[in-house]
Structure formats: structure tokens, C-alpha cells
Amino acid sequence: MKCDFLVVGSGIAGLSFAIRAASLGTVIIITKKQEIDCATNLAQGGIAAVLSEDDDFKLHIEDTLKSGDGLCDKEVVKMVVEEGPSRVKDLVDIGVGFIRSSDNKDNLSLGKEGGHSRRRVAHAYDLTGKEIERALLEKAKSIDNIQIIENRKCIDLLMDKSDNKNTASKCVGAYVLDEYGIETYLAKYTILCTGGVGKVYLYTSNPDIASGDGVAMAFRAGAKIANMEFIQFHPTCLYHHDAKNFLISEAVRGEGAYLINSKGERFMAKYEPEMMELATRDKVARAIDQEMKETGADCVFLDISHKDKAFLSKRFPNIYGKCQELGIDISEKPIPVVPAAHYLCGGVLTDLHGKSSIDRLFALGETACTGLHGGNRLASNSLLEAVVYAERAFAYIEKQWPAVSNQPFIPADDWKTDKAIDLDEEILINHNWDQLRRIMWNYVGIVRSSRRLGLAAQRVSDMVKEIEQHYNDFHVTANLIELRNIAIVAQLIIQAAQLRKSSRGLHYVKDSVSEESNGLYWNIVTRVKDESEYPWQSELCEQKIID
Ligand code: SIN
């Protein structure tokens, strides 16, 4: 298969880029399951941008920096915030039906979420992601140059090693698994938009596809990876045995919901007396974790029953309907909630145009670490980051395109299957999946300790070796590809968490040493050069000081 642009992932980042890039050449979007199986489709809250008279860039910048706990790249924050309103307008022009204000139909209705000093979240009630995905897919499908191929699992990136240095100089495509075997896709540019890593944890708000494929593939290819210790746990996922990955949007707290523990006590005043339930996510999730540990309860509760039923069913049709289905009338009783892994703030390190440290390889959306989120992402800044960087990547590539477009595709070897046989004991894979996700939840969760991190490092490193052995010995399957990726991502998270000795943002260590004396920094890692002893271990390659 050959295309000018190979886009891996069909969420907001991939589709936004594809729609723009199709004006330059052919685009193939490969997606692991169906085209709508992505985190975008589940996003509830919306997209944050300065969209009202009483807001300004300065305030959005300040809120983002504060939430990021000193670790945001200020230049990036300023750029993303300032480009935000134009990108929201692009979405409106493409046909996204954001809800209009009831007072003035020219304005968008704006929601509020944790850490925001103003109402600035454009939304389609609590189905914002679904609406954005619908409109972008409709647009992408209307463009001849775009081909969307479902049920394709990207296995690894293809590197041009023609310079004989045996280093990853340039990405030239990817190996992809389909239902018949492994195909070689050659591309002039490869864009990783594979979303996050939620499946590394036992409990997550993410869809099943979120197995960190983009981060793991880029890492194996030799790209720089940053800030993996910053895993955001969303404070309020629905706690119910019949609900899987269901979020209770932060917008519910934005409309006045409060958190109570199992004894019926409202507790946020103890932790964040000023911002209360609308403190940033790192703080709210930790407070909930503490309350659950103190009371011994399995969950806390989110109470919005003081609001009118008609308001709730209109403003939150998805949440209202889902809870109703499970026998919880949210206008009458509190909703049982727990924190769950939600968002990766680190990822493939990119520059101001979404370019990774490998030539012709870009990472957009949750897969990337752009510097916008620092140590803790501000609510609803993720969809914003995705559209801003999709546009910037396109603008950068557009400038390179006259020189690149006529270059021949760089040939790559076909996949070699000589020794592989079918794995007849799927239990080996399933057992590892389960173990890994439990280790990460229990040892590398909301509150960490150096002892638990050490134990996790040992156990996961053994698993990485074992899984690599399976990968080498047997035919690859979708399940094995994902397991291999989550194991590597887990290892990256643990290694990053061990590198950061003090607590900051989402990385909270019980026995942390005092604040970093040299101020604030990012740990940037890359694959160790010598793979003979230990496959896929990372080493610190740079410490970026953030002023
Ligand atoms: C939410 O609706 O609470 C999630 C929004 C986000 O992750 O920014």
C-alpha cells in the first residue's frame, strides 16, 4: 500500500489533519476497530477556547499554566490558546453543531470545568465528542483523496536505514495487521494519532483501543518520549458493575454538583477550600482517593440532585439517560463515582508543529507531548490541542511538500514470518494483560511510593521480556500487539515516575523528596542503544529545564 500521508487513528487529531492534508496528496487513515472507536467519540465536556466577551487569552493561559503545576511550555500554551478560537470556528464551519447560547444565537453556549476561571467550554451538551467525530467523519468521507480503512492494527513503524547507520533517521511507513496477514504501508509522512494509554490501568474512562500504540511504536523506533509519569485520573467515572468506562463529565461539577463521601459529608473544603469541586483534576482525584481510603468505601458520590430534572435531562442527556438506565435518577439521588485513568499528559515529544524527533514522523493529540499540559492537563484543553496541532502540522508539511512530493517511496522489506507459529495458549496473553493492569493500578496509581514503584519496575520488566519472547516466537495477533504496547508503555511510565523524585502535578509520591532544587524540568527518554541485554529499556537523554 502506498500513500502520501499515513494517518494512524481516526479521532479528532487524525481526521482534522487528514482533511487538510488531502489538499496536498493521498491520505490513508487506518483505524484499529471501527472508525468511531476512539476517545474523541466518548468526550463529553467539550473544547476549551476564549469565546466570550468576559474572557481573554491571558486568563486561559494562566489557568492552563496553573493546572500544569509549573511544567507547561509557556510558548506552547500561548500559541495554543491564541489559535484556539480560530480552530473552534473551523469546526463550526465543518458542521459541528455546538450548542448556541439561549440569549444570543450568534454565541456558543459555554460550559465550565475544573481549573477554569471563566466559562469557556464549547459543547454539544454531554455528547460533544460524538458530534465532533460525526462532523469530521462526514467531511473526511466526502473527500476523494481520503481512504479510511477499519480493523487495521499498526504493528511497527518502518524506518529508512539506507544511510547504514542503523539508526532511525526517517519514518517511511508502517507494518499493519489486517484479517489476512501483515501488509507494508509506505508513506511520505506518518502521523500518529492513536490516542492515549488508559488500558494500561485496570480502571479507565478510555475506549478499548487506548493501548498506547503510538507511544510504544515511536519509542521502539527511537523517538524521544517525555513526561510519561503524568497520567491524569479523571475524578468522576461512574461506579456501577454494569457500566464500563463511563465518565460523569466534569461539566456536571461545573453546573454545581458537589462531592460527598460514604458518610454523606461534603469533603472538598478539607482539601481545596477555595476551588472546592472545581479544583484541578489532580487535586480532586487525590482528595477522592484519600476519602475512599479513610472511609474504606468503594466509591464517593457526586450530587446534583438539587438541580431541576428538566435542566439535567436537557444539559446532560447522555449522563442522565445512562444513569436512569442503571436505576439512578440523578435528579433524586447522588451518583456513585470513582477516579479512573483518563489521559496521558506526556507522550511522543514533538515540536511546535507536531513533529517528533524522527524525520517524517508526527504525533498529534493525546499521543504527543507538546508541552501544553505540563504536569496536569486543564479540562477540555485536549480537543483544543488536537485541532491546533493538526493545523500546524499541515502548515509545516505544506511548506515541505514541493520538495517531498516527487520523491520516490522508500522501499522497505516485507514482514518476515519464517519461524513464527500460532500461539495455542491464549491464556498466556490474557494473564499478562490482567496482571499488568493490576500492577499499574495498585503500584503506579494516583498515590505512589518509591517502594511500590520499585516493585512495579521489577515485575513489569520481567513481563516485557516474556511478552517480547511471545512476539518473536509466534504469529502476531491483535491481542499480542496491544499487550506488547501496553507493557512497554507501562515500563515507560514507571521509569519516568522513578526519575521524578518529588511530587508534582499528577505525579504524587508519598515518600517524595523535597521540591526539585533546580526548579522545574521534563525528563526526556529514548530507547537504549544496546538491545541485547534487555529489550526496550529507556534511558534519560535530556532534561529540559522549564523556567
Ligand atoms: C469531562 O467531560 O469531564 C472530560 C473532559 C476532558 O477530559 O477534558
XYZ file of C-alpha atoms and ligand atoms in Angstrom:
555
model
C 0.000 0.000 0.000
C 1.267 3.468 -0.793
C 0.022 6.894 0.195
C 1.426 10.342 0.751
C 0.131 10.532 4.305
C -0.434 7.576 6.559
C -2.600 8.628 9.484
C -2.854 6.110 12.307
C -6.055 6.722 14.255
C -9.444 8.186 13.401
C -10.166 10.611 16.243
C -10.237 14.393 16.143
C -6.475 14.770 15.555
C -6.230 12.245 12.718
C -9.373 13.383 10.922
C -8.554 17.100 11.259
C -5.097 16.534 9.816
C -6.387 14.254 7.046
C -8.996 16.765 5.912
C -6.289 19.421 5.464
C -3.601 17.117 4.040
C -5.936 15.767 1.369
C -5.411 19.055 -0.481
C -1.772 18.001 -0.963
C -1.970 14.290 -1.699
C -3.430 10.902 -0.886
C -4.302 10.066 2.696
C -4.908 6.665 4.221
C -6.374 6.614 7.710
C -6.028 3.257 9.384
C -8.080 2.614 12.459
C -7.942 -0.339 14.826
C -11.598 -1.151 15.017
C -14.409 0.885 13.558
C -13.850 4.483 12.582
C -15.787 5.783 15.596
C -13.860 3.676 18.120
C -11.740 6.458 19.531
C -11.548 8.594 22.658
C -12.921 11.621 20.773
C -16.218 9.854 20.345
C -16.547 9.473 24.116
C -15.513 13.024 25.029
C -18.287 14.648 26.973
C -17.264 18.070 28.276
C -16.106 19.864 25.150
C -13.385 22.074 23.766
C -11.925 24.983 25.727
C -11.200 28.301 23.996
C -11.593 32.002 24.600
C -15.022 32.556 23.085
C -16.802 35.149 25.211
C -16.572 38.838 25.969
C -15.741 38.315 29.623
C -12.805 36.027 28.863
C -9.371 36.754 27.463
C -6.247 34.882 26.357
C -4.383 35.916 29.476
C -6.886 34.143 31.716
C -6.919 30.929 29.686
C -3.112 30.953 29.627
C -2.970 31.495 33.391
C -5.450 28.687 34.083
C -3.537 26.284 31.836
C -0.197 27.130 33.456
C -1.602 26.806 36.945
C -3.151 23.457 36.212
C 0.130 22.250 34.657
C 1.846 22.941 38.000
C 4.757 24.861 36.538
C 5.644 22.286 33.903
C 3.902 23.701 30.830
C 5.905 25.125 27.979
C 4.800 28.765 28.093
C 5.372 29.394 24.404
C 3.206 26.423 23.520
C 0.444 27.447 25.921
C 0.310 30.967 24.481
C 0.270 29.684 20.917
C -2.449 27.071 21.525
C -4.672 29.449 23.480
C -4.338 32.184 20.863
C -5.026 29.874 17.933
C -7.914 28.197 19.778
C -10.826 30.400 18.718
C -9.952 30.067 15.006
C -9.791 26.298 15.282
C -13.184 26.173 17.022
C -14.513 28.281 14.166
C -13.067 25.757 11.685
C -15.022 23.030 13.463
C -18.195 25.100 13.272
C -17.542 25.647 9.536
C -17.092 21.914 9.021
C -20.526 21.439 10.563
C -20.005 20.645 14.231
C -23.261 21.522 15.967
C -22.031 23.208 19.114
C -24.918 24.368 21.272
C -25.782 28.050 20.930
C -26.412 30.367 23.824
C -30.109 30.753 24.667
C -29.676 34.556 24.972
C -27.932 35.125 21.663
C -27.799 32.506 18.931
C -24.634 34.077 17.491
C -22.747 32.965 20.573
C -21.902 29.483 21.692
C -23.222 28.182 24.990
C -20.168 27.766 27.214
C -19.677 25.267 29.996
C -17.343 25.447 32.973
C -14.963 22.804 34.250
C -12.324 22.378 36.936
C -9.475 24.889 36.956
C -11.165 27.337 34.564
C -11.718 30.861 35.820
C -14.345 31.509 33.129
C -16.989 29.654 31.204
C -15.127 28.715 28.027
C -16.002 25.143 27.063
C -17.882 24.875 23.764
C -20.048 21.788 23.861
C -22.812 19.739 22.335
C -24.336 19.038 25.748
C -22.517 15.957 27.078
C -22.132 14.396 23.645
C -19.561 16.837 22.322
C -17.025 14.287 21.120
C -19.672 12.286 19.312
C -20.844 15.387 17.482
C -17.296 16.409 16.530
C -16.485 12.892 15.338
C -19.697 12.767 13.297
C -18.989 16.036 11.529
C -15.316 15.276 10.863
C -16.055 11.793 9.557
C -18.753 13.151 7.288
C -16.336 15.716 5.916
C -13.465 13.232 5.525
C -15.681 10.778 3.675
C -16.693 13.479 1.221
C -13.059 13.909 0.141
C -11.821 11.594 -2.633
C -8.204 11.713 -1.524
C -9.039 10.193 1.868
C -9.428 6.473 2.373
C -10.437 5.223 5.812
C -9.575 1.593 6.445
C -11.046 -0.080 9.511
C -9.801 -3.068 11.508
C -6.119 -2.431 10.829
C -3.615 -2.726 13.668
C -0.394 -0.872 13.195
C 2.435 -3.101 14.408
C 5.579 -1.058 13.992
C 6.957 1.896 12.112
C 9.178 1.407 9.091
C 12.470 3.221 9.204
C 14.742 4.216 6.388
C 18.089 2.754 7.271
C 19.634 3.456 3.892
C 22.256 5.680 5.466
C 23.632 2.452 7.006
C 23.930 3.992 10.427
C 21.376 1.566 11.778
C 19.644 4.498 13.390
C 16.106 5.634 12.939
C 16.673 8.518 10.606
C 13.400 8.727 8.771
C 9.995 7.116 9.064
C 8.751 5.677 5.765
C 5.521 3.952 6.776
C 4.374 1.065 8.923
C 3.654 -2.638 9.130
C -0.039 -3.199 9.543
C -2.020 -6.282 10.556
C -5.331 -6.991 8.870
C -7.540 -10.051 8.946
C -5.385 -11.848 6.325
C -1.870 -11.012 7.389
C 0.669 -8.240 7.568
C 0.857 -5.541 4.956
C 3.543 -2.963 4.316
C 2.276 0.605 4.045
C 4.708 3.081 2.526
C 4.119 6.773 3.140
C 5.925 10.063 2.747
C 4.698 11.182 6.141
C 3.364 9.102 9.007
C 1.110 10.761 11.558
C 0.489 9.011 14.867
C -2.913 9.897 16.299
C -3.517 6.756 18.296
C -4.890 8.400 21.441
C -3.881 7.513 24.961
C -2.840 4.709 27.245
C -5.825 4.181 29.544
C -5.801 0.402 29.003
C -2.524 0.234 30.892
C -4.661 0.642 34.019
C -7.318 -1.656 35.409
C -9.919 1.116 35.568
C -10.121 3.716 32.848
C -12.522 6.062 31.133
C -10.857 5.260 27.813
C -12.161 3.103 24.992
C -10.605 -0.326 24.418
C -8.351 0.965 21.658
C -6.315 3.094 24.109
C -3.295 0.805 24.396
C -0.591 3.406 23.814
C 0.272 2.054 20.360
C 1.623 5.343 19.016
C 3.869 5.960 22.004
C 5.160 2.374 22.016
C 5.835 2.317 18.267
C 7.578 5.679 18.291
C 9.664 4.613 21.278
C 10.721 1.363 19.603
C 11.631 3.358 16.516
C 13.937 5.524 18.625
C 11.844 8.683 19.091
C 12.132 10.865 22.170
C 9.394 10.374 24.752
C 8.636 12.837 27.558
C 6.703 13.230 30.798
C 5.205 9.741 30.923
C 4.775 9.904 34.689
C 1.894 12.333 34.279
C -1.163 10.127 33.979
C -4.362 12.001 34.616
C -7.033 10.212 36.613
C -10.467 11.630 35.958
C -12.069 12.144 39.365
C -15.544 11.006 38.447
C -16.200 7.822 36.493
C -19.463 6.072 37.115
C -19.111 3.314 39.706
C -21.551 0.587 38.765
C -20.984 -3.064 37.868
C -22.922 -2.698 34.627
C -21.102 0.448 33.492
C -17.810 0.186 31.667
C -15.588 3.258 31.158
C -18.485 5.676 31.649
C -17.499 9.198 32.550
C -19.534 11.631 34.595
C -18.318 14.802 32.937
C -16.570 17.492 34.900
C -19.169 19.792 33.386
C -21.584 18.316 35.959
C -19.415 19.831 38.694
C -19.270 22.960 36.551
C -23.059 23.167 36.870
C -22.891 22.900 40.645
C -22.588 19.226 41.611
C -20.760 18.500 44.826
C -18.831 15.543 46.085
C -19.823 13.671 49.225
C -18.239 10.679 50.904
C -19.968 7.499 52.010
C -20.897 9.185 55.301
C -22.761 11.891 53.404
C -20.136 14.562 54.177
C -19.136 17.132 51.587
C -15.346 16.893 51.758
C -13.609 19.123 49.220
C -13.359 22.044 51.685
C -10.786 19.991 53.626
C -8.536 19.747 50.581
C -9.249 22.750 48.343
C -11.240 25.325 50.325
C -11.127 27.893 47.558
C -11.866 25.944 44.386
C -13.750 23.095 46.090
C -15.152 20.655 43.495
C -13.776 22.801 40.692
C -10.159 22.431 41.709
C -7.916 20.893 39.075
C -8.218 17.164 38.401
C -5.016 16.087 40.093
C -6.232 17.586 43.365
C -9.818 16.378 43.175
C -8.772 12.822 42.253
C -6.327 12.711 45.174
C -8.939 14.016 47.582
C -11.359 11.300 46.469
C -8.650 8.655 46.780
C -7.937 9.829 50.328
C -11.633 9.813 51.287
C -12.096 6.303 49.926
C -9.073 5.100 51.864
C -10.201 6.787 55.098
C -13.798 5.604 54.970
C -12.960 2.213 53.445
C -15.713 2.770 50.885
C -15.524 1.644 47.270
C -16.631 4.990 45.889
C -17.715 8.540 46.687
C -20.809 10.305 45.378
C -21.482 13.228 43.079
C -24.648 15.052 43.981
C -26.511 17.262 41.512
C -29.975 16.365 42.785
C -30.546 19.966 43.873
C -30.935 20.858 40.190
C -34.135 20.655 38.300
C -34.906 17.401 36.435
C -35.760 19.232 33.212
C -32.446 21.105 33.304
C -30.458 17.931 33.972
C -32.055 15.847 31.250
C -31.507 18.649 28.724
C -27.962 19.648 29.705
C -26.708 16.095 30.292
C -28.811 13.789 28.120
C -26.124 11.133 27.909
C -25.319 11.015 31.628
C -28.932 11.384 32.655
C -30.002 8.579 30.296
C -27.178 6.200 31.229
C -27.754 6.645 34.965
C -31.504 6.273 34.506
C -30.884 3.015 32.632
C -28.911 1.773 35.650
C -31.613 2.796 38.099
C -30.043 6.068 39.266
C -32.251 9.123 38.886
C -29.651 11.871 39.151
C -32.304 14.461 39.952
C -33.118 12.464 43.067
C -30.000 10.767 44.281
C -26.224 11.120 44.171
C -24.187 9.295 41.558
C -21.579 6.753 42.773
C -18.219 7.715 41.274
C -14.541 6.722 41.386
C -11.413 8.112 39.749
C -10.084 6.225 36.718
C -7.160 6.593 34.317
C -8.212 9.160 31.755
C -5.452 10.993 29.942
C -1.752 10.834 29.192
C -0.126 14.260 29.579
C 3.242 13.034 28.291
C 3.925 11.056 25.141
C 5.910 11.365 21.928
C 7.899 14.576 22.239
C 7.003 16.999 19.467
C 7.983 20.481 18.392
C 5.673 23.405 17.716
C 4.444 21.660 14.553
C 3.737 18.235 15.973
C 6.946 16.804 14.521
C 8.632 14.083 16.536
C 12.384 13.680 16.876
C 12.265 11.317 13.872
C 12.083 12.799 10.406
C 8.691 12.483 8.627
C 7.059 11.208 11.820
C 4.451 13.371 13.514
C 2.393 12.768 16.641
C -0.851 14.608 17.316
C -3.439 14.666 20.080
C -3.040 12.557 23.201
C -0.173 10.570 21.662
C 2.003 13.686 21.674
C 3.771 15.573 24.410
C 3.675 19.121 23.100
C 4.237 20.921 26.389
C 0.692 22.275 26.635
C -0.361 20.155 29.584
C 2.735 20.158 31.777
C 2.151 18.118 34.921
C -1.631 18.116 34.709
C -3.898 18.920 31.778
C -6.540 21.591 32.190
C -10.009 20.204 31.466
C -11.108 20.356 27.819
C -7.727 21.520 26.574
C -7.186 18.164 24.872
C -9.562 18.538 21.931
C -8.153 22.043 21.571
C -4.585 20.784 21.402
C -5.564 18.186 18.806
C -7.088 20.690 16.362
C -4.412 23.341 16.853
C -1.587 20.874 16.214
C -3.354 19.166 13.300
C -3.444 22.542 11.570
C 0.145 23.368 12.481
C 1.442 20.014 11.268
C -0.383 20.537 7.995
C 1.011 24.080 7.613
C 4.550 22.809 8.222
C 4.222 19.905 5.801
C 2.622 22.124 3.174
C 5.853 24.133 3.092
C 7.984 20.986 2.702
C 5.691 19.407 0.188
C 7.134 20.840 -3.070
C 10.457 19.218 -2.202
C 8.999 15.958 -0.894
C 6.050 15.228 -3.172
C 8.080 13.991 -6.132
C 10.489 11.888 -4.148
C 10.022 8.147 -4.674
C 8.671 5.995 -1.877
C 11.480 4.429 0.085
C 11.213 0.666 -0.232
C 11.022 -1.489 2.873
C 11.367 -5.206 3.430
C 8.182 -7.184 3.661
C 7.358 -8.677 7.026
C 9.305 -11.865 7.709
C 7.321 -14.750 9.138
C 9.873 -17.612 8.762
C 9.926 -19.004 12.254
C 6.614 -17.927 13.673
C 3.949 -20.417 14.623
C 0.481 -19.907 16.101
C 0.305 -19.349 19.826
C -2.063 -22.058 21.024
C -2.274 -20.835 24.606
C -4.121 -17.527 24.590
C -4.211 -17.722 28.384
C -0.569 -16.594 28.415
C -1.581 -13.326 26.785
C -4.738 -12.785 28.805
C -2.971 -13.470 32.082
C -0.321 -10.868 31.287
C -2.948 -8.301 30.333
C -4.684 -8.754 33.637
C -1.537 -8.773 35.760
C -0.043 -5.752 34.116
C -3.135 -3.620 34.514
C -3.461 -4.590 38.173
C 0.187 -3.824 38.887
C -0.204 -0.399 37.303
C -3.415 0.344 39.179
C -2.109 -0.765 42.566
C 1.533 0.333 42.329
C 1.623 3.236 39.875
C -1.734 4.900 40.507
C -2.960 8.195 41.936
C -0.730 7.979 45.001
C 2.664 6.332 44.529
C 5.547 5.310 46.763
C 9.144 4.621 45.837
C 8.857 1.089 47.183
C 5.826 0.272 45.072
C 7.428 1.866 42.005
C 10.500 -0.322 42.534
C 8.395 -3.476 42.753
C 6.394 -2.471 39.696
C 9.613 -1.856 37.749
C 10.889 -5.355 38.502
C 7.654 -7.119 37.686
C 6.912 -5.199 34.532
C 10.435 -5.639 33.222
C 10.054 -9.421 33.528
C 6.758 -9.201 31.717
C 8.220 -7.085 28.916
C 10.854 -9.761 28.334
C 8.306 -12.576 28.371
C 5.949 -10.736 26.018
C 8.806 -9.940 23.649
C 9.577 -13.645 23.575
C 5.978 -14.420 22.602
C 6.193 -11.712 19.968
C 9.320 -13.249 18.466
C 8.171 -16.850 18.654
C 4.575 -16.715 17.500
C 2.436 -15.202 14.770
C 1.341 -11.773 15.872
C -2.274 -11.244 16.790
C -4.140 -8.046 17.621
C -4.193 -9.033 21.278
C -0.447 -9.656 21.355
C 0.343 -6.375 19.572
C -1.654 -4.427 22.140
C -0.225 -6.341 25.073
C 3.297 -5.670 23.827
C 2.458 -1.987 23.563
C 0.843 -1.609 26.967
C 3.771 -3.431 28.579
C 6.259 -1.039 27.007
C 4.143 1.974 27.895
C 3.790 0.701 31.477
C 7.545 0.411 31.655
C 7.954 3.960 30.331
C 5.506 5.288 32.925
C 7.296 3.510 35.766
C 10.740 4.574 34.620
C 9.568 8.190 34.303
C 7.917 8.041 37.723
C 11.136 6.735 39.241
C 13.133 9.521 37.640
C 10.971 12.221 39.247
C 11.691 12.007 42.952
C 9.427 14.797 44.158
C 5.680 15.165 43.851
C 4.421 17.450 41.135
C 1.147 17.735 39.225
C -0.305 14.306 38.671
C 2.790 12.541 39.931
C 2.282 12.215 43.671
C 4.754 10.176 45.706
C 4.030 9.550 49.396
C 7.696 9.467 50.329
C 8.815 12.107 47.861
C 11.937 14.112 48.493
C 11.518 17.883 48.806
C 10.892 20.080 45.773
C 13.449 19.934 42.995
C 16.145 22.419 43.862
C 16.895 23.240 40.271
C 13.304 24.203 39.634
C 11.216 22.535 37.029
C 12.168 20.107 34.324
C 10.956 17.456 31.954
C 12.606 14.085 31.715
C 13.028 13.112 28.100
C 13.904 9.498 27.411
C 14.757 7.398 24.421
C 15.402 3.737 23.724
C 18.715 2.360 24.973
C 21.027 1.729 22.059
C 22.055 -1.770 23.062
C 19.037 -4.017 22.963
C 20.893 -7.261 23.533
C 20.528 -7.470 27.314
C 17.124 -6.037 27.812
C 14.634 -5.211 25.117
C 13.118 -1.772 25.015
C 14.559 -0.154 28.079
C 14.672 3.640 28.090
C 17.437 5.960 29.158
C 17.348 9.621 30.048
C 18.612 11.548 27.052
C 17.764 15.096 28.033
C 16.462 17.083 30.946
C 14.601 20.083 29.654
C 14.553 22.887 32.188
C 11.277 24.792 32.237
C 11.694 28.313 33.516
C -15.079 15.618 31.009
O -16.085 15.838 30.358
O -15.053 15.668 32.238
C -13.803 15.249 30.290
C -13.272 16.392 29.563
C -11.772 16.310 29.475
O -11.189 15.251 29.635
O -11.158 17.362 29.295
